[in-house]
């Protein structure tokens, strides 16, 4: 896995950071989800962390075909390909398709396009099993989410959308949510439908 991490850094492919990865591993060990959905495969690094720490089947979504091919090779290399369903395309469309199929997941790891988290919100909630965990990465956007004053123009809509996502999570009484100010920030939400 260190080699995979090094390759990602050399190719400027963003992967989960170390402390956040530890938190994700802890969630996997604590809840041992049997079905996991990952939004944002990249090269398969976080997917391999998930697979290595619970007895799950992993469904993972990636719109970049080149990265998805690399992820497929990495899942093969680490002997996990039989446990993985790789889906190529826009996460919004794929989430809608999974909802139509009435899929349910005990863990959803959200690490796709940051400005889209709010747009995925409703479908993620429909896909999460009661008692399931939503783990969202990079929710602080390099500190910009907590920034006072004017947000740089090129990041403004992404920051506004992330703030909306976090606000909606906090106000949604079906979730118990903790936001962690570690590295680039992550949130862990447990769905408890009454």
PDB file of C-alpha atoms in Angstrom:
ATOM      1  CA  UNK A   1       0.000   0.000   0.000  1.00  0.00           C
ATOM      2  CA  UNK A   2       2.932   2.355   0.599  1.00  0.00           C
ATOM      3  CA  UNK A   3       3.959   1.871  -3.032  1.00  0.00           C
ATOM      4  CA  UNK A   4       0.414   2.701  -4.162  1.00  0.00           C
ATOM      5  CA  UNK A   5       0.411   5.812  -1.986  1.00  0.00           C
ATOM      6  CA  UNK A   6       3.769   6.899  -3.434  1.00  0.00           C
ATOM      7  CA  UNK A   7       2.522   6.373  -7.027  1.00  0.00           C
ATOM      8  CA  UNK A   8      -0.562   8.493  -6.327  1.00  0.00           C
ATOM      9  CA  UNK A   9       1.568  11.322  -4.923  1.00  0.00           C
ATOM     10  CA  UNK A  10       3.960  11.185  -7.891  1.00  0.00           C
ATOM     11  CA  UNK A  11       1.039  11.387 -10.353  1.00  0.00           C
ATOM     12  CA  UNK A  12      -0.753  14.114  -8.317  1.00  0.00           C
ATOM     13  CA  UNK A  13      -3.773  11.875  -7.789  1.00  0.00           C
ATOM     14  CA  UNK A  14      -5.509  12.869  -4.553  1.00  0.00           C
ATOM     15  CA  UNK A  15      -5.969  10.012  -2.089  1.00  0.00           C
ATOM     16  CA  UNK A  16      -7.262   9.837   1.468  1.00  0.00           C
ATOM     17  CA  UNK A  17      -4.879  11.393   4.008  1.00  0.00           C
ATOM     18  CA  UNK A  18      -3.266   9.352   6.784  1.00  0.00           C
ATOM     19  CA  UNK A  19      -5.321  10.395   9.848  1.00  0.00           C
ATOM     20  CA  UNK A  20      -8.550  10.317   7.848  1.00  0.00           C
ATOM     21  CA  UNK A  21      -7.589   6.858   6.566  1.00  0.00           C
ATOM     22  CA  UNK A  22      -7.158   5.698  10.190  1.00  0.00           C
ATOM     23  CA  UNK A  23     -10.653   6.986  10.999  1.00  0.00           C
ATOM     24  CA  UNK A  24     -12.106   5.164   7.968  1.00  0.00           C
ATOM     25  CA  UNK A  25     -10.332   1.952   8.992  1.00  0.00           C
ATOM     26  CA  UNK A  26     -11.749   2.303  12.529  1.00  0.00           C
ATOM     27  CA  UNK A  27     -15.283   2.699  11.107  1.00  0.00           C
ATOM     28  CA  UNK A  28     -14.789  -0.431   8.965  1.00  0.00           C
ATOM     29  CA  UNK A  29     -13.522  -2.452  11.936  1.00  0.00           C
ATOM     30  CA  UNK A  30     -16.227  -1.199  14.301  1.00  0.00           C
ATOM     31  CA  UNK A  31     -19.239  -1.757  12.022  1.00  0.00           C
ATOM     32  CA  UNK A  32     -17.905  -4.468   9.644  1.00  0.00           C
ATOM     33  CA  UNK A  33     -20.271  -3.424   6.816  1.00  0.00           C
ATOM     34  CA  UNK A  34     -21.156  -6.155   4.313  1.00  0.00           C
ATOM     35  CA  UNK A  35     -22.007  -3.773   1.466  1.00  0.00           C
ATOM     36  CA  UNK A  36     -20.029  -0.572   0.910  1.00  0.00           C
ATOM     37  CA  UNK A  37     -20.499   2.157  -1.681  1.00  0.00           C
ATOM     38  CA  UNK A  38     -17.570   4.421  -2.540  1.00  0.00           C
ATOM     39  CA  UNK A  39     -18.100   7.602  -4.546  1.00  0.00           C
ATOM     40  CA  UNK A  40     -14.732   8.519  -6.063  1.00  0.00           C
ATOM     41  CA  UNK A  41     -12.506   5.486  -6.757  1.00  0.00           C
ATOM     42  CA  UNK A  42      -9.410   7.322  -8.034  1.00  0.00           C
ATOM     43  CA  UNK A  43      -6.772   4.534  -8.210  1.00  0.00           C
ATOM     44  CA  UNK A  44      -8.396   2.280  -5.604  1.00  0.00           C
ATOM     45  CA  UNK A  45      -6.326   3.245  -2.557  1.00  0.00           C
ATOM     46  CA  UNK A  46      -9.229   3.976  -0.173  1.00  0.00           C
ATOM     47  CA  UNK A  47     -11.204   1.072  -1.642  1.00  0.00           C
ATOM     48  CA  UNK A  48      -8.344  -1.268  -0.753  1.00  0.00           C
ATOM     49  CA  UNK A  49      -8.250   0.165   2.777  1.00  0.00           C
ATOM     50  CA  UNK A  50     -11.962  -0.577   3.133  1.00  0.00           C
ATOM     51  CA  UNK A  51     -11.647  -4.097   1.693  1.00  0.00           C
ATOM     52  CA  UNK A  52      -8.682  -4.837   3.953  1.00  0.00           C
ATOM     53  CA  UNK A  53     -10.583  -3.929   7.114  1.00  0.00           C
ATOM     54  CA  UNK A  54     -14.049  -5.485   6.744  1.00  0.00           C
ATOM     55  CA  UNK A  55     -15.734  -8.447   5.059  1.00  0.00           C
ATOM     56  CA  UNK A  56     -17.596  -6.345   2.497  1.00  0.00           C
ATOM     57  CA  UNK A  57     -18.449  -6.275  -1.152  1.00  0.00           C
ATOM     58  CA  UNK A  58     -17.425  -2.866  -2.515  1.00  0.00           C
ATOM     59  CA  UNK A  59     -19.257  -0.928  -5.226  1.00  0.00           C
ATOM     60  CA  UNK A  60     -17.135   2.002  -6.348  1.00  0.00           C
ATOM     61  CA  UNK A  61     -17.927   4.848  -8.761  1.00  0.00           C
ATOM     62  CA  UNK A  62     -15.413   6.777 -10.886  1.00  0.00           C
ATOM     63  CA  UNK A  63     -16.004   8.952 -13.947  1.00  0.00           C
ATOM     64  CA  UNK A  64     -12.347   9.103 -15.090  1.00  0.00           C
ATOM     65  CA  UNK A  65     -11.802   5.990 -17.256  1.00  0.00           C
ATOM     66  CA  UNK A  66      -8.004   6.126 -16.952  1.00  0.00           C
ATOM     67  CA  UNK A  67      -8.145   6.182 -13.158  1.00  0.00           C
ATOM     68  CA  UNK A  68     -10.753   3.434 -13.140  1.00  0.00           C
ATOM     69  CA  UNK A  69      -8.452   1.219 -15.262  1.00  0.00           C
ATOM     70  CA  UNK A  70      -5.611   1.861 -12.779  1.00  0.00           C
ATOM     71  CA  UNK A  71      -7.948   1.029  -9.891  1.00  0.00           C
ATOM     72  CA  UNK A  72      -8.978  -2.238 -11.590  1.00  0.00           C
ATOM     73  CA  UNK A  73      -5.280  -3.195 -11.918  1.00  0.00           C
ATOM     74  CA  UNK A  74      -4.656  -2.327  -8.261  1.00  0.00           C
ATOM     75  CA  UNK A  75      -7.655  -4.351  -7.054  1.00  0.00           C
ATOM     76  CA  UNK A  76      -6.298  -7.290  -9.098  1.00  0.00           C
ATOM     77  CA  UNK A  77      -2.748  -6.803  -7.828  1.00  0.00           C
ATOM     78  CA  UNK A  78      -3.922  -6.907  -4.197  1.00  0.00           C
ATOM     79  CA  UNK A  79      -6.192  -9.920  -4.801  1.00  0.00           C
ATOM     80  CA  UNK A  80      -9.476  -8.068  -4.169  1.00  0.00           C
ATOM     81  CA  UNK A  81     -11.038  -7.770  -7.637  1.00  0.00           C
ATOM     82  CA  UNK A  82     -13.692 -10.482  -6.962  1.00  0.00           C
ATOM     83  CA  UNK A  83     -15.093  -8.349  -4.131  1.00  0.00           C
ATOM     84  CA  UNK A  84     -15.371  -5.164  -6.217  1.00  0.00           C
ATOM     85  CA  UNK A  85     -17.965  -3.794  -8.623  1.00  0.00           C
ATOM     86  CA  UNK A  86     -16.459  -0.901 -10.600  1.00  0.00           C
ATOM     87  CA  UNK A  87     -18.952   1.548 -12.105  1.00  0.00           C
ATOM     88  CA  UNK A  88     -17.783   4.152 -14.616  1.00  0.00           C
ATOM     89  CA  UNK A  89     -19.751   7.343 -15.073  1.00  0.00           C
ATOM     90  CA  UNK A  90     -21.148  10.418 -13.389  1.00  0.00           C
ATOM     91  CA  UNK A  91     -21.931   9.671  -9.740  1.00  0.00           C
ATOM     92  CA  UNK A  92     -25.254  11.555  -9.858  1.00  0.00           C
ATOM     93  CA  UNK A  93     -26.548   9.283 -12.650  1.00  0.00           C
ATOM     94  CA  UNK A  94     -25.189   6.106 -11.073  1.00  0.00           C
ATOM     95  CA  UNK A  95     -26.661   6.958  -7.662  1.00  0.00           C
ATOM     96  CA  UNK A  96     -30.067   7.406  -9.312  1.00  0.00           C
ATOM     97  CA  UNK A  97     -29.679   4.007 -11.005  1.00  0.00           C
ATOM     98  CA  UNK A  98     -28.740   2.341  -7.679  1.00  0.00           C
ATOM     99  CA  UNK A  99     -31.768   3.944  -5.985  1.00  0.00           C
ATOM    100  CA  UNK A 100     -34.037   2.536  -8.734  1.00  0.00           C
ATOM    101  CA  UNK A 101     -32.532  -0.903  -8.038  1.00  0.00           C
ATOM    102  CA  UNK A 102     -33.316  -0.340  -4.315  1.00  0.00           C
ATOM    103  CA  UNK A 103     -29.734  -1.061  -3.266  1.00  0.00           C
ATOM    104  CA  UNK A 104     -28.781  -0.583   0.389  1.00  0.00           C
ATOM    105  CA  UNK A 105     -25.305  -0.096   1.861  1.00  0.00           C
ATOM    106  CA  UNK A 106     -24.113  -0.216   5.455  1.00  0.00           C
ATOM    107  CA  UNK A 107     -21.271   2.225   4.685  1.00  0.00           C
ATOM    108  CA  UNK A 108     -21.037   4.967   2.071  1.00  0.00           C
ATOM    109  CA  UNK A 109     -17.645   6.612   1.620  1.00  0.00           C
ATOM    110  CA  UNK A 110     -18.143   9.960  -0.109  1.00  0.00           C
ATOM    111  CA  UNK A 111     -14.968  11.237  -1.762  1.00  0.00           C
ATOM    112  CA  UNK A 112     -16.081  12.463  -5.186  1.00  0.00           C
ATOM    113  CA  UNK A 113     -16.484  15.968  -6.623  1.00  0.00           C
ATOM    114  CA  UNK A 114     -16.680  18.210  -3.545  1.00  0.00           C
ATOM    115  CA  UNK A 115     -19.125  20.721  -5.029  1.00  0.00           C
ATOM    116  CA  UNK A 116     -21.526  17.860  -5.790  1.00  0.00           C
ATOM    117  CA  UNK A 117     -21.939  16.440  -2.254  1.00  0.00           C
ATOM    118  CA  UNK A 118     -25.134  18.454  -1.731  1.00  0.00           C
ATOM    119  CA  UNK A 119     -26.540  17.158  -5.040  1.00  0.00           C
ATOM    120  CA  UNK A 120     -25.880  13.542  -3.990  1.00  0.00           C
ATOM    121  CA  UNK A 121     -27.478  14.051  -0.562  1.00  0.00           C
ATOM    122  CA  UNK A 122     -30.996  12.714  -1.151  1.00  0.00           C
ATOM    123  CA  UNK A 123     -29.921   9.628  -3.110  1.00  0.00           C
ATOM    124  CA  UNK A 124     -27.211   8.798  -0.580  1.00  0.00           C
ATOM    125  CA  UNK A 125     -29.814   8.877   2.173  1.00  0.00           C
ATOM    126  CA  UNK A 126     -32.052   6.531   0.175  1.00  0.00           C
ATOM    127  CA  UNK A 127     -29.117   4.149  -0.402  1.00  0.00           C
ATOM    128  CA  UNK A 128     -27.909   4.052   3.207  1.00  0.00           C
ATOM    129  CA  UNK A 129     -29.294   1.216   5.323  1.00  0.00           C
ATOM    130  CA  UNK A 130     -30.831   2.109   8.671  1.00  0.00           C
ATOM    131  CA  UNK A 131     -27.966   2.164  11.177  1.00  0.00           C
ATOM    132  CA  UNK A 132     -25.515   2.735   8.316  1.00  0.00           C
ATOM    133  CA  UNK A 133     -22.625   5.182   8.228  1.00  0.00           C
ATOM    134  CA  UNK A 134     -21.962   8.023   5.799  1.00  0.00           C
ATOM    135  CA  UNK A 135     -18.267   8.979   5.873  1.00  0.00           C
ATOM    136  CA  UNK A 136     -17.638  12.183   3.861  1.00  0.00           C
ATOM    137  CA  UNK A 137     -14.038  13.240   3.156  1.00  0.00           C
ATOM    138  CA  UNK A 138     -12.544  16.706   2.486  1.00  0.00           C
ATOM    139  CA  UNK A 139     -15.471  18.603   4.000  1.00  0.00           C
ATOM    140  CA  UNK A 140     -13.331  21.601   5.063  1.00  0.00           C
ATOM    141  CA  UNK A 141     -11.901  22.249   1.573  1.00  0.00           C
ATOM    142  CA  UNK A 142      -8.465  23.340   2.822  1.00  0.00           C
ATOM    143  CA  UNK A 143     -10.018  25.532   5.487  1.00  0.00           C
ATOM    144  CA  UNK A 144     -12.174  27.523   3.057  1.00  0.00           C
ATOM    145  CA  UNK A 145     -15.437  26.155   4.537  1.00  0.00           C
ATOM    146  CA  UNK A 146     -14.628  27.834   7.885  1.00  0.00           C
ATOM    147  CA  UNK A 147     -13.187  30.981   6.288  1.00  0.00           C
ATOM    148  CA  UNK A 148     -14.747  34.346   7.103  1.00  0.00           C
ATOM    149  CA  UNK A 149     -15.142  36.944   4.396  1.00  0.00           C
ATOM    150  CA  UNK A 150     -14.868  36.591   0.643  1.00  0.00           C
ATOM    151  CA  UNK A 151     -14.140  33.173  -0.860  1.00  0.00           C
ATOM    152  CA  UNK A 152     -11.849  33.245  -3.934  1.00  0.00           C
ATOM    153  CA  UNK A 153     -14.087  33.266  -7.026  1.00  0.00           C
ATOM    154  CA  UNK A 154     -12.848  29.967  -8.504  1.00  0.00           C
ATOM    155  CA  UNK A 155     -13.728  28.090  -5.276  1.00  0.00           C
ATOM    156  CA  UNK A 156     -16.894  29.981  -4.323  1.00  0.00           C
ATOM    157  CA  UNK A 157     -19.607  27.620  -5.618  1.00  0.00           C
ATOM    158  CA  UNK A 158     -17.777  24.554  -4.281  1.00  0.00           C
ATOM    159  CA  UNK A 159     -17.458  26.139  -0.811  1.00  0.00           C
ATOM    160  CA  UNK A 160     -21.086  27.343  -0.805  1.00  0.00           C
ATOM    161  CA  UNK A 161     -22.272  23.854  -1.807  1.00  0.00           C
ATOM    162  CA  UNK A 162     -20.130  22.152   0.852  1.00  0.00           C
ATOM    163  CA  UNK A 163     -21.480  24.515   3.512  1.00  0.00           C
ATOM    164  CA  UNK A 164     -25.022  23.611   2.393  1.00  0.00           C
ATOM    165  CA  UNK A 165     -24.159  19.901   2.577  1.00  0.00           C
ATOM    166  CA  UNK A 166     -22.743  20.176   6.121  1.00  0.00           C
ATOM    167  CA  UNK A 167     -25.662  22.333   7.270  1.00  0.00           C
ATOM    168  CA  UNK A 168     -28.168  19.849   5.888  1.00  0.00           C
ATOM    169  CA  UNK A 169     -26.344  16.952   7.592  1.00  0.00           C
ATOM    170  CA  UNK A 170     -26.341  18.785  10.933  1.00  0.00           C
ATOM    171  CA  UNK A 171     -30.036  19.698  10.705  1.00  0.00           C
ATOM    172  CA  UNK A 172     -31.196  16.252   9.517  1.00  0.00           C
ATOM    173  CA  UNK A 173     -32.592  14.541  12.618  1.00  0.00           C
ATOM    174  CA  UNK A 174     -32.249  11.113  11.009  1.00  0.00           C
ATOM    175  CA  UNK A 175     -28.458  11.458  11.251  1.00  0.00           C
ATOM    176  CA  UNK A 176     -26.121  11.679  14.214  1.00  0.00           C
ATOM    177  CA  UNK A 177     -23.229  13.647  12.730  1.00  0.00           C
ATOM    178  CA  UNK A 178     -19.750  14.519  13.947  1.00  0.00           C
ATOM    179  CA  UNK A 179     -17.490  16.811  11.918  1.00  0.00           C
ATOM    180  CA  UNK A 180     -13.773  16.334  12.512  1.00  0.00           C
ATOM    181  CA  UNK A 181     -11.364  19.245  12.004  1.00  0.00           C
ATOM    182  CA  UNK A 182      -8.500  16.893  11.122  1.00  0.00           C
ATOM    183  CA  UNK A 183      -6.391  17.281   7.960  1.00  0.00           C
ATOM    184  CA  UNK A 184      -8.884  18.408   5.264  1.00  0.00           C
ATOM    185  CA  UNK A 185     -11.844  17.541   7.488  1.00  0.00           C
ATOM    186  CA  UNK A 186     -14.258  14.641   7.424  1.00  0.00           C
ATOM    187  CA  UNK A 187     -17.706  13.935   8.755  1.00  0.00           C
ATOM    188  CA  UNK A 188     -19.139  10.702  10.112  1.00  0.00           C
ATOM    189  CA  UNK A 189     -22.925  10.411  10.157  1.00  0.00           C
ATOM    190  CA  UNK A 190     -24.952   7.499  11.464  1.00  0.00           C
ATOM    191  CA  UNK A 191     -28.426   7.088   9.970  1.00  0.00           C
ATOM    192  CA  UNK A 192     -31.044   6.232  12.579  1.00  0.00           C
ATOM    193  CA  UNK A 193     -34.518   6.238  11.069  1.00  0.00           C
ATOM    194  CA  UNK A 194     -37.268   6.286  13.678  1.00  0.00           C
TER     195      UNK A 194
END
